[in-house]
Structures are given as C-alpha cells and as structure tokens.
Coordinates of C-alpha atoms in Angstrom, one line a residue:
M1 CA 100.8 153.3 124.6
E2 CA 100.8 150.7 127.3
D3 CA 98.9 147.6 126.1
A4 CA 99.4 148.0 123.1
D5 CA 98.3 144.9 121.7
E6 CA 94.9 144.8 123.8
H7 CA 93.5 147.7 121.8
I8 CA 90.1 145.7 120.8
E9 CA 88.6 142.7 121.4
R10 CA 86.4 141.5 119.1
P11 CA 83.4 139.2 119.7
G12 CA 83.9 136.0 119.3
E13 CA 81.7 133.0 119.5
M14 CA 79.8 132.1 122.5
A15 CA 77.0 129.7 123.7
A16 CA 73.9 128.6 121.3
D17 CA 71.3 129.0 123.7
S18 CA 69.7 132.6 124.1
W19 CA 70.6 135.1 127.7
S20 CA 67.1 135.9 128.9
I21 CA 67.0 138.4 131.6
P22 CA 63.8 139.0 133.4
S23 CA 62.8 142.5 133.0
G24 CA 62.9 145.3 136.1
E25 CA 65.2 144.1 138.3
L26 CA 66.5 141.3 139.3
D27 CA 65.3 138.4 141.0
K28 CA 68.0 136.2 142.8
E29 CA 67.4 133.8 142.5
A30 CA 66.0 134.0 138.8
A31 CA 69.6 135.7 139.0
R32 CA 71.7 132.9 139.7
K33 CA 70.0 130.4 137.1
D34 CA 70.8 132.3 134.8
T35 CA 74.2 133.9 135.8
D36 CA 75.3 129.9 136.6
K37 CA 73.1 128.5 133.3
H38 CA 75.6 131.8 131.0
S39 CA 78.6 132.9 133.1
Q40 CA 80.6 132.7 130.3
L41 CA 77.9 134.5 128.1
F42 CA 79.5 138.1 128.5
L43 CA 82.4 137.0 129.3
I44 CA 83.5 135.4 126.6
N45 CA 82.9 138.3 123.8
S46 CA 87.0 137.3 122.2
T47 CA 88.6 134.8 121.9
E48 CA 90.0 134.2 125.1
E49 CA 88.1 131.4 127.0
P50 CA 85.8 131.5 130.2
V51 CA 87.6 132.8 133.6
Q52 CA 84.9 130.1 135.4
E53 CA 85.2 126.0 135.0
P54 CA 82.8 124.6 132.9
I55 CA 79.8 122.7 134.1
Q56 CA 79.8 119.9 134.1
E57 CA 77.7 116.7 132.9
T58 CA 76.9 114.3 135.3
S59 CA 75.9 110.3 133.5
Q60 CA 72.1 111.2 134.0
G61 CA 72.2 113.8 131.6
T62 CA 72.2 117.5 133.9
A63 CA 74.1 119.9 135.1
E64 CA 76.2 120.1 137.8
E65 CA 79.0 121.6 139.2
P66 CA 83.2 120.5 139.2
T67 CA 83.4 118.5 142.6
A68 CA 86.9 118.9 142.1
K69 CA 88.7 120.4 144.5
H70 CA 91.8 121.9 142.4
T71 CA 95.4 123.6 144.2
E72 CA 96.4 126.8 143.7
N73 CA 99.4 125.8 141.4
D74 CA 95.8 124.0 139.7
Q75 CA 94.1 126.6 138.9
K76 CA 94.5 129.0 135.8
L77 CA 92.3 132.0 135.2
H78 CA 91.7 133.9 132.7
L79 CA 93.0 138.5 132.2
L80 CA 90.1 140.4 129.2
R81 CA 93.2 138.6 126.3
G82 CA 94.6 135.9 126.5
G83 CA 95.2 133.1 128.8
P84 CA 95.2 130.7 130.4
I85 CA 97.4 132.2 133.4
T86 CA 99.3 130.2 136.1
L87 CA 99.5 131.0 139.1
A88 CA 103.2 130.9 138.6
E89 CA 103.1 133.8 135.4
A90 CA 100.9 135.9 137.3
L91 CA 103.2 136.0 140.1
D92 CA 106.0 136.6 137.1
E93 CA 104.2 139.5 135.7
D94 CA 105.2 143.0 136.5
F95 CA 101.3 144.7 136.1
N96 CA 100.4 144.6 139.0
M97 CA 97.7 141.4 138.8
L98 CA 95.6 142.1 141.5
I99 CA 94.0 144.7 139.5
R100 CA 94.2 142.8 136.2
L101 CA 92.7 139.0 137.7
K102 CA 89.4 141.5 138.3
Y103 CA 88.5 142.7 135.2
P104 CA 86.3 140.0 133.4
S105 CA 84.3 139.6 136.7
Q106 CA 84.4 143.8 136.0
R107 CA 83.4 143.6 132.3
F108 CA 79.8 140.4 133.5
D109 CA 78.6 143.5 136.2
F110 CA 79.0 145.8 133.7
Y111 CA 77.5 144.0 130.5
L112 CA 75.7 142.7 132.5
W113 CA 73.5 145.9 133.6
A114 CA 74.4 147.9 129.9
H115 CA 71.9 144.6 129.2
L116 CA 68.9 145.6 131.6
H117 CA 69.6 149.3 130.3
R118 CA 69.5 148.6 126.6
D119 CA 66.3 150.5 126.4
E120 CA 67.7 153.6 127.6
F121 CA 69.8 153.6 125.4
A122 CA 67.2 153.3 122.7
A123 CA 65.8 156.0 124.3
V124 CA 69.3 158.2 124.5
V125 CA 69.6 158.0 120.3
S126 CA 66.4 158.5 119.3
Q127 CA 66.6 161.5 121.2
H128 CA 70.2 162.3 120.0
L129 CA 68.9 161.2 116.4
G130 CA 65.8 163.3 116.2
L131 CA 64.1 160.3 115.1
R132 CA 59.9 160.4 114.4
K133 CA 56.7 158.7 115.3
D134 CA 57.4 155.9 112.8
E135 CA 61.4 155.9 113.4
T136 CA 62.6 153.7 116.0
C137 CA 65.6 152.1 117.6
R138 CA 67.0 149.5 119.4
A139 CA 70.3 149.2 121.0
T140 CA 71.1 145.1 120.4
E141 CA 70.5 142.1 123.1
D142 CA 73.4 140.6 121.1
V143 CA 75.9 141.0 122.6
K144 CA 78.2 139.4 119.8
E145 CA 77.6 142.3 118.3
W146 CA 79.4 144.9 121.1
I147 CA 82.9 145.6 121.3
H148 CA 84.9 145.3 123.7
G149 CA 88.4 147.9 123.6
S150 CA 91.0 148.8 126.0
F151 CA 88.7 151.2 127.9
N152 CA 85.7 151.0 126.0
L153 CA 82.2 149.4 125.6
C154 CA 80.6 149.8 122.1
I155 CA 77.1 149.0 121.1
P156 CA 75.5 149.2 117.9
V157 CA 72.2 150.8 118.0
Y158 CA 70.1 149.5 115.5
V159 CA 67.5 152.4 113.7
S160 CA 64.2 151.3 112.0
N161 CA 62.6 153.4 109.3
W162 CA 65.6 156.3 109.5
K163 CA 64.2 158.1 106.6
N164 CA 66.9 160.9 105.5
H165 CA 69.7 158.3 106.1
Q166 CA 70.9 155.0 104.4
E167 CA 72.8 154.3 107.6
K168 CA 70.9 151.6 109.5
R169 CA 73.5 151.4 112.9
V170 CA 75.2 153.6 114.8
L171 CA 77.6 153.1 117.6
I172 CA 76.9 154.3 121.4
R173 CA 80.3 153.7 123.2
I174 CA 80.3 154.1 127.1
P175 CA 83.9 154.2 129.0
L176 CA 84.5 151.2 131.1
P177 CA 84.5 152.4 134.7
Y178 CA 87.2 149.2 136.0
K179 CA 89.2 150.8 133.2
V180 CA 89.9 154.5 133.5
G181 CA 91.1 154.9 137.4
E182 CA 86.9 155.6 138.5
S183 CA 87.3 154.1 141.4
T184 CA 90.3 155.3 142.9
H185 CA 90.1 159.0 141.2
R186 CA 86.0 159.9 141.1
G187 CA 85.3 161.6 137.7
N188 CA 88.1 160.2 135.7
A189 CA 86.3 158.6 132.6
E190 CA 84.6 161.0 132.5
E191 CA 87.4 163.2 132.2
K192 CA 88.3 161.5 129.3
L193 CA 85.0 161.9 128.0
R194 CA 85.1 165.4 127.5
T195 CA 88.7 165.6 126.3
E196 CA 87.0 162.9 123.4
A197 CA 84.2 165.1 122.5
V198 CA 85.7 167.8 122.7
T199 CA 88.2 166.2 120.6
F200 CA 86.2 165.4 118.1
L201 CA 85.0 169.4 117.9
W202 CA 88.5 170.7 116.8
L203 CA 88.8 168.6 114.4
Q204 CA 85.0 168.5 112.4
E205 CA 85.9 173.0 113.1
N206 CA 89.4 173.1 111.5
N207 CA 90.9 169.9 110.3
S208 CA 88.1 168.2 108.4
D209 CA 90.3 166.3 106.0
I210 CA 91.0 164.0 109.4
P211 CA 88.2 161.6 107.5
I212 CA 86.8 160.2 111.5
P213 CA 83.0 159.0 112.0
F214 CA 80.0 161.1 112.4
L215 CA 79.2 162.2 116.4
W216 CA 75.7 162.9 116.8
G217 CA 76.1 163.4 119.9
F218 CA 77.4 163.1 123.6
G219 CA 76.6 163.2 126.9
F220 CA 78.7 163.9 130.9
P221 CA 77.2 161.7 133.4
G222 CA 75.0 163.7 135.4
G223 CA 72.5 164.0 132.6
R224 CA 74.4 166.9 131.0
S225 CA 73.9 165.6 126.7
Y226 CA 75.3 168.0 123.9
F227 CA 72.8 167.2 120.3
Q228 CA 73.7 168.2 117.9
R229 CA 71.2 170.7 116.0
L230 CA 70.9 173.0 113.3
L231 CA 70.4 175.8 116.1
A232 CA 73.6 175.1 117.2
F233 CA 74.3 178.1 114.8
V234 CA 72.9 180.7 116.3
T235 CA 74.3 180.1 120.1
R236 CA 78.7 180.4 117.9
Q237 CA 79.8 183.3 118.7
T238 CA 79.4 181.7 122.7
I239 CA 79.8 178.7 121.9
P240 CA 81.4 177.9 118.8
H241 CA 80.7 175.0 117.2
H242 CA 77.5 172.7 116.8
Y243 CA 75.9 171.2 119.9
I244 CA 73.8 172.5 121.8
A245 CA 72.5 171.2 125.5
E246 CA 70.1 169.4 127.1
T247 CA 68.9 167.5 129.7
R248 CA 68.6 164.3 129.1
H249 CA 67.0 162.1 132.5
K250 CA 68.2 158.9 131.7
L251 CA 72.0 156.9 132.1
L252 CA 72.6 159.3 134.3
D253 CA 75.4 157.8 136.8
H254 CA 77.4 157.3 132.8
G255 CA 78.5 158.9 129.8
Y256 CA 78.6 158.4 126.4
L257 CA 79.7 158.8 122.5
I258 CA 76.9 158.4 119.6
M259 CA 78.7 158.4 116.4
E260 CA 79.0 156.3 112.8
Y261 CA 79.2 153.3 113.0
V262 CA 81.1 152.0 109.7
E263 CA 80.9 149.4 107.9
K264 CA 82.5 147.0 106.1
S265 CA 81.8 148.2 102.4
E266 CA 84.0 151.9 104.5
G267 CA 86.7 150.5 105.6
I268 CA 88.0 147.2 107.9
M269 CA 90.2 147.4 110.4
L270 CA 93.7 147.1 109.9
L271 CA 94.9 145.3 111.9
E272 CA 92.3 141.8 110.7
S273 CA 94.7 142.6 107.4
W274 CA 98.1 143.7 109.0
D275 CA 100.0 140.3 109.3
V276 CA 99.1 139.6 105.5
G277 CA 99.9 143.0 103.5
R278 CA 102.8 144.6 106.1
S279 CA 105.4 142.7 103.9
D280 CA 103.5 144.3 101.3
S281 CA 105.9 147.5 100.4
L282 CA 102.8 149.6 98.7
L283 CA 100.3 148.9 100.4
R284 CA 102.1 149.7 103.4
A285 CA 103.8 152.5 100.8
N286 CA 99.4 154.3 100.7
F287 CA 99.0 153.4 104.5
F288 CA 102.2 155.4 105.3
R289 CA 100.8 158.4 103.2
G290 CA 97.8 159.0 104.4
L291 CA 99.3 157.9 108.0
S292 CA 101.6 160.8 107.4
R293 CA 99.6 163.8 106.4
I294 CA 97.3 163.5 109.8
I295 CA 100.2 164.1 111.7
L296 CA 100.8 166.7 109.2
S297 CA 97.1 168.0 109.1
L298 CA 97.3 167.9 113.2
G299 CA 100.7 170.0 113.4
Q300 CA 99.5 173.1 111.3
V301 CA 98.4 175.1 114.7
P302 CA 100.8 175.2 116.9
M303 CA 100.1 175.3 120.1
S304 CA 100.9 177.2 123.3
R305 CA 100.9 175.1 125.8
I306 CA 101.2 170.8 126.7
R307 CA 97.5 169.6 127.7
S308 CA 94.4 168.3 126.0
W309 CA 91.4 170.0 125.3
T310 CA 87.9 170.2 127.7
M311 CA 85.2 171.9 127.4
D312 CA 84.0 173.7 130.0
E313 CA 80.3 173.9 131.7
S314 CA 78.5 176.2 129.5
G315 CA 79.8 174.5 126.9
R316 CA 82.9 175.7 125.9
L317 CA 85.4 174.5 124.7
S318 CA 89.7 174.7 126.6
L319 CA 92.4 173.6 126.4
K320 CA 92.9 173.9 129.8
N321 CA 92.6 170.6 130.4
R322 CA 96.7 167.7 131.6
P323 CA 97.7 166.1 128.6
L324 CA 95.6 163.3 128.8
L325 CA 97.9 160.3 128.2
C326 CA 96.5 157.0 128.3
H327 CA 99.2 155.5 131.1
L328 CA 98.4 158.6 133.8
Q329 CA 94.7 157.1 133.8
Q330 CA 95.9 153.3 133.5
A331 CA 98.9 154.5 136.6
E332 CA 96.1 155.8 138.5
N333 CA 93.8 152.6 138.5
E334 CA 95.8 150.6 139.6
G335 CA 96.1 153.4 142.5
I336 CA 98.9 154.7 141.6
P337 CA 98.9 158.3 141.9
T338 CA 100.4 160.2 139.3
G339 CA 100.6 164.2 141.4
I340 CA 99.5 165.8 138.1
P341 CA 96.2 166.9 138.6
R342 CA 93.8 167.4 135.3
D343 CA 94.1 171.5 135.4
L344 CA 98.2 171.7 135.2
V345 CA 99.1 172.8 131.8
Y346 CA 102.9 173.0 131.0
T347 CA 104.5 175.8 129.4
T348 CA 107.7 174.1 128.8
A349 CA 108.7 170.6 127.8
N350 CA 110.6 169.8 130.8
S351 CA 108.4 170.8 133.6
F352 CA 106.0 168.8 131.2
Y353 CA 109.4 165.7 131.6
S354 CA 109.9 165.9 134.8
D355 CA 106.4 165.4 135.6
L356 CA 106.1 162.1 133.6
L357 CA 109.4 160.8 135.4
A358 CA 107.8 161.6 138.4
V359 CA 104.9 159.4 137.3
H360 CA 108.1 156.5 137.8
D361 CA 108.7 156.8 140.6
S362 CA 105.8 157.0 142.3
R363 CA 105.3 153.3 140.6
I364 CA 108.1 151.6 143.0
R365 CA 106.4 153.7 146.1
N366 CA 102.7 152.9 145.0
Q367 CA 102.5 150.1 143.0
P368 CA 102.2 146.4 145.6
N369 CA 104.7 144.7 142.9
S370 CA 106.6 146.6 141.4
I371 CA 110.2 145.0 142.4
R372 CA 111.2 141.7 142.1
D373 CA 114.0 141.8 144.7
E374 CA 116.9 143.9 146.0
D375 CA 118.6 144.5 143.4
D376 CA 116.1 145.4 140.7
G377 CA 114.0 148.1 143.0
Y378 CA 117.9 149.9 143.7
A379 CA 119.1 148.7 139.5
Q380 CA 115.1 150.3 138.8
M381 CA 116.2 153.3 141.2
A382 CA 119.6 154.0 139.4
N383 CA 117.8 154.5 135.8
L384 CA 115.3 156.3 136.5
L385 CA 118.0 159.1 138.6
V386 CA 120.5 158.9 135.4
M387 CA 116.9 159.3 132.7
R388 CA 116.9 162.9 134.3
G389 CA 120.0 163.0 134.2
L390 CA 120.2 162.3 130.5
L391 CA 116.6 165.2 130.1
Q392 CA 119.4 167.8 128.1
H393 CA 120.9 165.3 126.1
F394 CA 118.1 163.5 124.4
T395 CA 116.0 166.7 124.0
A396 CA 116.1 169.9 121.6
R397 CA 117.2 173.3 124.2
D398 CA 115.3 175.5 121.2
S399 CA 111.9 174.0 121.1
R400 CA 111.7 174.1 125.1
S401 CA 109.0 175.7 125.0
G402 CA 107.2 175.6 121.7
P403 CA 105.2 175.7 120.1
F404 CA 103.4 172.9 121.0
V405 CA 101.7 170.5 118.1
F406 CA 98.1 168.3 118.7
T407 CA 98.8 164.4 118.3
L408 CA 96.4 161.0 118.7
T409 CA 98.4 159.0 121.2
D410 CA 96.1 155.8 120.3
L411 CA 96.8 156.4 116.1
H412 CA 97.1 152.7 116.2
G413 CA 96.0 149.2 114.1
S414 CA 92.8 148.5 115.5
N415 CA 92.2 152.2 116.2
I416 CA 92.6 152.7 112.1
F417 CA 90.5 151.6 108.7
V418 CA 91.3 151.3 105.5
D419 CA 90.3 150.6 102.0
Q420 CA 92.0 146.9 100.1
N421 CA 94.6 149.5 98.6
W422 CA 95.0 150.2 102.9
N423 CA 94.5 153.4 102.1
I424 CA 92.8 155.3 105.9
K425 CA 88.8 155.7 106.1
R426 CA 88.1 156.5 109.6
I427 CA 89.9 156.8 112.5
I428 CA 88.0 156.0 114.9
D429 CA 88.8 156.9 118.6
L430 CA 90.6 159.9 119.6
E431 CA 91.3 159.7 123.3
W432 CA 94.9 160.3 124.5
A433 CA 94.7 163.1 122.4
C434 CA 97.3 165.8 123.9
A435 CA 99.0 169.1 122.8
L436 CA 103.4 167.8 123.0
P437 CA 106.5 168.1 121.7
I438 CA 107.1 168.2 118.6
E439 CA 110.1 166.3 119.6
M440 CA 107.6 163.6 120.9
I441 CA 106.2 162.8 117.4
S442 CA 108.0 159.8 115.8
A443 CA 107.3 156.9 113.8
P444 CA 105.0 153.8 115.7
Y445 CA 106.1 151.6 117.5
W446 CA 103.6 148.9 117.1
L447 CA 104.7 148.6 113.1
S448 CA 106.9 146.5 113.9
G449 CA 104.0 144.4 115.7
V450 CA 105.9 143.4 119.0
N451 CA 105.6 145.5 122.3
V452 CA 108.4 148.3 121.8
D453 CA 110.3 147.0 125.1
Q454 CA 110.7 143.9 123.4
L455 CA 112.4 145.9 120.0
T456 CA 115.6 143.8 119.8
G457 CA 117.2 141.8 117.4
D458 CA 115.7 140.5 114.2
E459 CA 112.1 142.2 116.0
L460 CA 114.2 146.0 116.0
I461 CA 116.3 145.1 112.1
K462 CA 112.3 144.6 110.7
Y463 CA 111.4 147.1 112.8
E464 CA 113.6 149.9 111.2
E465 CA 113.2 148.9 107.9
V466 CA 109.3 149.4 108.4
R467 CA 110.2 152.7 109.8
Q468 CA 112.6 154.1 107.3
Q469 CA 109.8 153.4 104.6
Y470 CA 107.9 155.4 107.2
M471 CA 110.3 157.9 108.3
G472 CA 110.9 158.6 104.1
I473 CA 107.1 158.6 103.5
F474 CA 106.6 161.6 106.3
E475 CA 109.8 163.6 104.4
Q476 CA 108.0 163.3 101.2
E477 CA 105.0 164.3 102.3
E478 CA 106.6 167.6 104.4
R479 CA 110.4 168.6 104.1
T480 CA 110.1 171.1 106.9
F481 CA 108.7 169.1 109.7
A482 CA 111.9 167.4 111.6
P483 CA 111.8 164.7 114.4
V484 CA 114.2 163.9 116.4
Y485 CA 115.9 160.8 115.4
G486 CA 119.3 159.2 115.7
T487 CA 120.1 160.4 119.7
G488 CA 117.8 157.8 121.0
G489 CA 115.5 160.7 121.5
T490 CA 112.4 157.9 120.2
W491 CA 113.6 155.8 122.8
Y492 CA 113.7 158.3 125.5
F493 CA 110.3 159.7 124.6
D494 CA 108.6 156.1 124.5
A495 CA 110.7 154.9 128.0
L496 CA 108.2 157.5 129.9
Q497 CA 105.1 156.9 128.7
T498 CA 106.0 153.3 129.2
L499 CA 105.5 151.9 133.1
Q500 CA 106.5 148.9 133.1
G501 CA 109.0 148.9 129.7
C502 CA 110.6 151.1 131.3
F503 CA 113.1 149.7 132.7
N504 CA 114.2 147.0 129.3
L505 CA 114.2 150.2 127.3
F506 CA 115.8 152.1 128.7
R507 CA 118.6 149.4 130.2
T508 CA 118.9 148.1 126.0
H509 CA 118.5 151.5 123.5
M510 CA 120.0 154.0 125.8
Q511 CA 122.6 153.0 128.6
P512 CA 124.5 152.0 125.0
L513 CA 124.7 154.0 123.9
F514 CA 126.4 156.0 126.6
D515 CA 128.5 152.9 128.5
P516 CA 128.3 149.7 126.6
G517 CA 130.5 147.3 128.6
F518 CA 128.4 148.5 131.9
E519 CA 128.9 146.6 134.4
R520 CA 125.7 146.6 135.9
D521 CA 126.1 145.6 140.3
A522 CA 128.7 149.1 140.1
F523 CA 126.3 151.3 138.1
T524 CA 123.9 150.5 140.4
K525 CA 125.6 150.7 144.1
A526 CA 127.3 153.7 143.2
V527 CA 124.0 155.3 141.4
A528 CA 120.6 154.5 143.1
P529 CA 120.9 155.7 146.5
Y530 CA 121.2 159.5 144.8
W531 CA 117.3 158.7 143.7
A532 CA 116.3 159.5 147.2
V533 CA 117.3 160.0 150.3
D534 CA 114.7 157.3 151.4
A535 CA 116.2 155.0 148.7
S536 CA 117.2 151.8 151.6
R537 CA 114.1 152.0 153.0
V538 CA 112.0 151.5 149.9
V539 CA 113.5 148.9 149.1
E540 CA 113.2 147.4 152.4
D541 CA 108.9 148.7 152.5
K542 CA 109.2 147.4 148.8
L543 CA 109.8 144.1 149.8
R544 CA 107.4 143.4 152.1
D545 CA 104.4 144.5 150.1
K546 CA 105.6 142.5 147.5
E547 CA 105.1 138.6 149.8
V548 CA 102.4 140.9 150.9
Y549 CA 100.9 140.6 147.2
E550 CA 102.1 137.4 146.4
E551 CA 99.5 136.5 148.8
Q552 CA 96.6 138.0 147.7
V553 CA 97.3 136.5 144.3
R554 CA 97.7 133.1 146.4
E555 CA 94.5 133.7 147.3
L556 CA 93.0 135.2 144.5
F557 CA 93.9 131.7 142.7
R558 CA 92.3 129.7 145.7
N559 CA 89.1 131.8 145.4
P560 CA 89.3 133.2 141.7
P561 CA 87.0 136.7 142.0
H562 CA 83.1 136.8 141.2
S563 CA 80.9 139.0 139.5
E564 CA 78.8 141.0 141.8
H565 CA 76.0 139.3 140.8
S566 CA 77.1 136.3 140.7
A567 CA 77.9 136.8 144.5
Q568 CA 75.2 137.7 145.6
A569 CA 73.0 134.9 143.7
D570 CA 74.6 133.1 145.8
A571 CA 74.8 134.9 149.4
A572 CA 70.5 134.2 148.4

C-alpha cells in the first residue's frame, strides 16, 4: 500500500557513450575509471537525475572532479524516484531517510552485479526454455531496456531462432535484496519469490480466466529451480503443478522468475494512459468491469485461513506462509520488527488486525525518526490505542472466522496492461497476494491519482465519484458480493496497511465520525498514557534517537553514499 507511486521506474535517456565492463573480475583501476566516467549510467534508468554531481569540463577540455566545497545545506541528493531532495526536506520526511538515501548506491551495485552476470542469466533462461543448439538467447546489456520497479529488477532476454514460439524475448525478474529486508531478515527475498511463484501456479490451475503472463520457470537461492515440462503431468498426484525441480549451477545467490514479456502489441501499461484517459467514463467502465471480474474470480474459492501460498522443499504447494502484505517487508527492510514470523497463519480476522496494529507500535519504538516531537509522539500513541478500541465498530462480527478470500493486493496501474479501450490484457505482478478478510476488499485508492492519506477536500470528492462508478459496476457483476462501505471501514483497513499514513487517515476520516469537534491536546493527554506502561519513557528515548538520526542524515549530505564498487576503486 505504501509507495504506490514508486511501483515501477521506466527506462529513461542515458549517456550516449557506451558502458564497457572488463570481463571476469573487475580490475580496480578499470573499475575506478569506468565508475568515475559512468557513475550516472545505472542510476539514471528512470527519470531522476544522478545522485553524484556530474564531472565538469575544464577550459582545456579534460574532465575533472568539481573542486567547489558545498555545505550540507547546499547539497542535494536523490531518491530512487523524484528528487533532488535537500537536507531540510530529508529531515522533514516521515520515512527513515538513512535507508532511502542509500538506495541509489545500492541499486548501482546491484546493476553492476547483474551486468557482469548477463551470460549466466542467458544460460539459465536457455535451460528453462529448453533451447536447441541453434537457438540462442542473450540478456540485453543495454540498461535502457532494464526495468527497475519498487521490489524487482527485470531484464529482457532475447531469443534467436526460437522455432516453437513467435516471441522474441522473455523477462527474467530478480527481487531487489535492498528493498525487501534481506539484510535485516535473511530469507525475505526467497519468501517473496516463493509466494509469488506459487500464486502463478495457483492461478494457472484455478483461475485461467485471469490474464497473467506465462511463467517459464523460477528458481530459489541455493540452486533449486523449477522447469515447465510436460513430464510434470506424470507426477501430478504428488506435485499438483506443471513444473519439475532440477538443480542449477549458476546464479546460486539469487532467485528469479522467468516470464512472458508483454509486448506493446499485446497491451500497454495502464499507468501510461491513466492521466489522459481517466476522465473518459467509457474507458473507466471497461477497466472497472475487468477489474471487478478478476477480484470476483479470485473470491470464488473460499479460504479458511488468512495466509499466503508457498512451496515446500519437495515442491508441494501449501497455504502455510504468513499473509505477506507489502508493508510488512517494507517495515522489516527498515529494521522494524513486525512480530509476524513466516509460518504464522490466522484463523480469525481480529487476531490478524491486532498484529497489524502491533506493527505500528513497533514502528514507534524502532524507527529512529518515528516521532517529530513530544506532542506528536503522544498523539500517535493515542490514535493507535483508540484504533484498537474501534476495531469492533469497523469490522464485521459474523465474518470474523471467515471465509476469507484470496486477493491480489498489488493491483496498481503499473501492474495492469490494457488495450486501447482499457480492457485488461495482463496482470503482471502477483507479489503480495494473500487470503484476507472479505471486508478488506475495497476500491483501489490509486484511482484518485494521489496517496491514500492525501484524499481530502477536492481530491476526496473526485475519488468518491470514481469510486461510486467502480462500485456500481462491481455490484452489477456480482450483486451478492457485499463489501463493507459507509461506516468508514475502508479507511480503517487502509490505515492498518499504511505505516506512515496511519496518523493522517485516522484524524481525517475516522475521528470526525465520533467527535467532529475534538480538542487534540485534551484527547492526547487523556488517552496516550494507556498506550503502554512505558509510554513516557518511549517518547523520551525517541526524542534522543531523533537527535542522533538527524545528525546521521546531515553526515550523509556531507558525505553522500557511494556504491561499494566505487568505494573499493577509490581506495585503490
């Protein structure tokens, strides 16, 4: 739910000169020269500007590093999306900028690793496709074609002389370890891969009406890979899918998915035409009808637990993984413990909601800049305590124990491909899919074009108009499917899944339902102490943490983060 505007970063214009990397291990001197000359190359494959200040030309025409010294207040750094950002803006952010300001350099290192292993990508893809000797594949070295999304790197792999298929390329997709919490919670990348891969398998077997890309195969860290073969039919009694396991000897440190590449002739990303076309009610109607059918199709098989699909070591599918919502791994990526182990599944909705609220408590305790000042700290605590008390108001008692419905929680405009009439042709991202309480199914907030916690005033009015059209079409498709609307429930569930936006959602959409003229100071003073017995000590500790955090952010602006390869080359 968070960072919805960061779901995909399309390739942008790059330097005209080519990127060359020495074969084998990078020679330090060669790495230094190439890194100095092309430090922007991998960082600028979307629309943002480079993190590093560009090399300037002297009057003699030779390149040299800028010599001017800048203060931390003059310095500007860049995030993966947008920018530039000043020190003052970074310090004002509710996100942990110590993590986010390092993403561009981490992406550089990951892109460099991927560039050096292109031949291994091609070899693994060739094995999955079962190519003959006269059929060859090549992972493109042109990073302008690479796609950096919020959580994955996608690299096109071209196939020459592919006789059995008209396609000319496929996509290999690798989770970004620095975005899914791999360094703080080892195994998160594999967990994400397993849940998504099995979601592909489940939909292939049970929801063939949902248009997803063809999955050629997938592999997990360590060498275990699954290949699409007819032979898999023979083993269906023990392994209920069309993929068989084999051991690979390349790309052992990372897992991947290999899937069909959606060509422009088959559909275009909805996001590319959304701003222009969303005012057209006919286009919206076509899209809403297709989206409703997908959601309803998924809901035809009731689930008895709140959980995600996964695969055990023998290749069997099981619903024994925690419900892997996006914000859980985002929290873990920023060092915030969720308290939800991977093998935890829920039999009741209330226990699930309680644990989601506990993640917000954990954010207050563990994010270094979780509170802005003393008043803000107590206000957040008061809001969370009241949200616990309001749980019964916003949830349905008769559906507390299920049945639950399987849903794709990442149905964002960048993950949906449509034709010119906005009929849905492909759903490309199946990550973060899980079985959830039916009352959590709601109209996608991104239909508004703004973040969920920004839906106020005119933006809320425009969103409500679009939402009404969506719900009308949804109910036409299945009148017996009754979502929870009208009580503020949709805002409650959005708040549960929005770590940094929870506070605004509560104050804007929930509190006015009960006390439109509330006095903030009186409310906070009366309620906050009951958040926890150590509430006042937590606030004191967080204010000290914030001082340390702000100094660390200032240090990042004084000494911007570099990739590991750049640092090694400089040390040489």
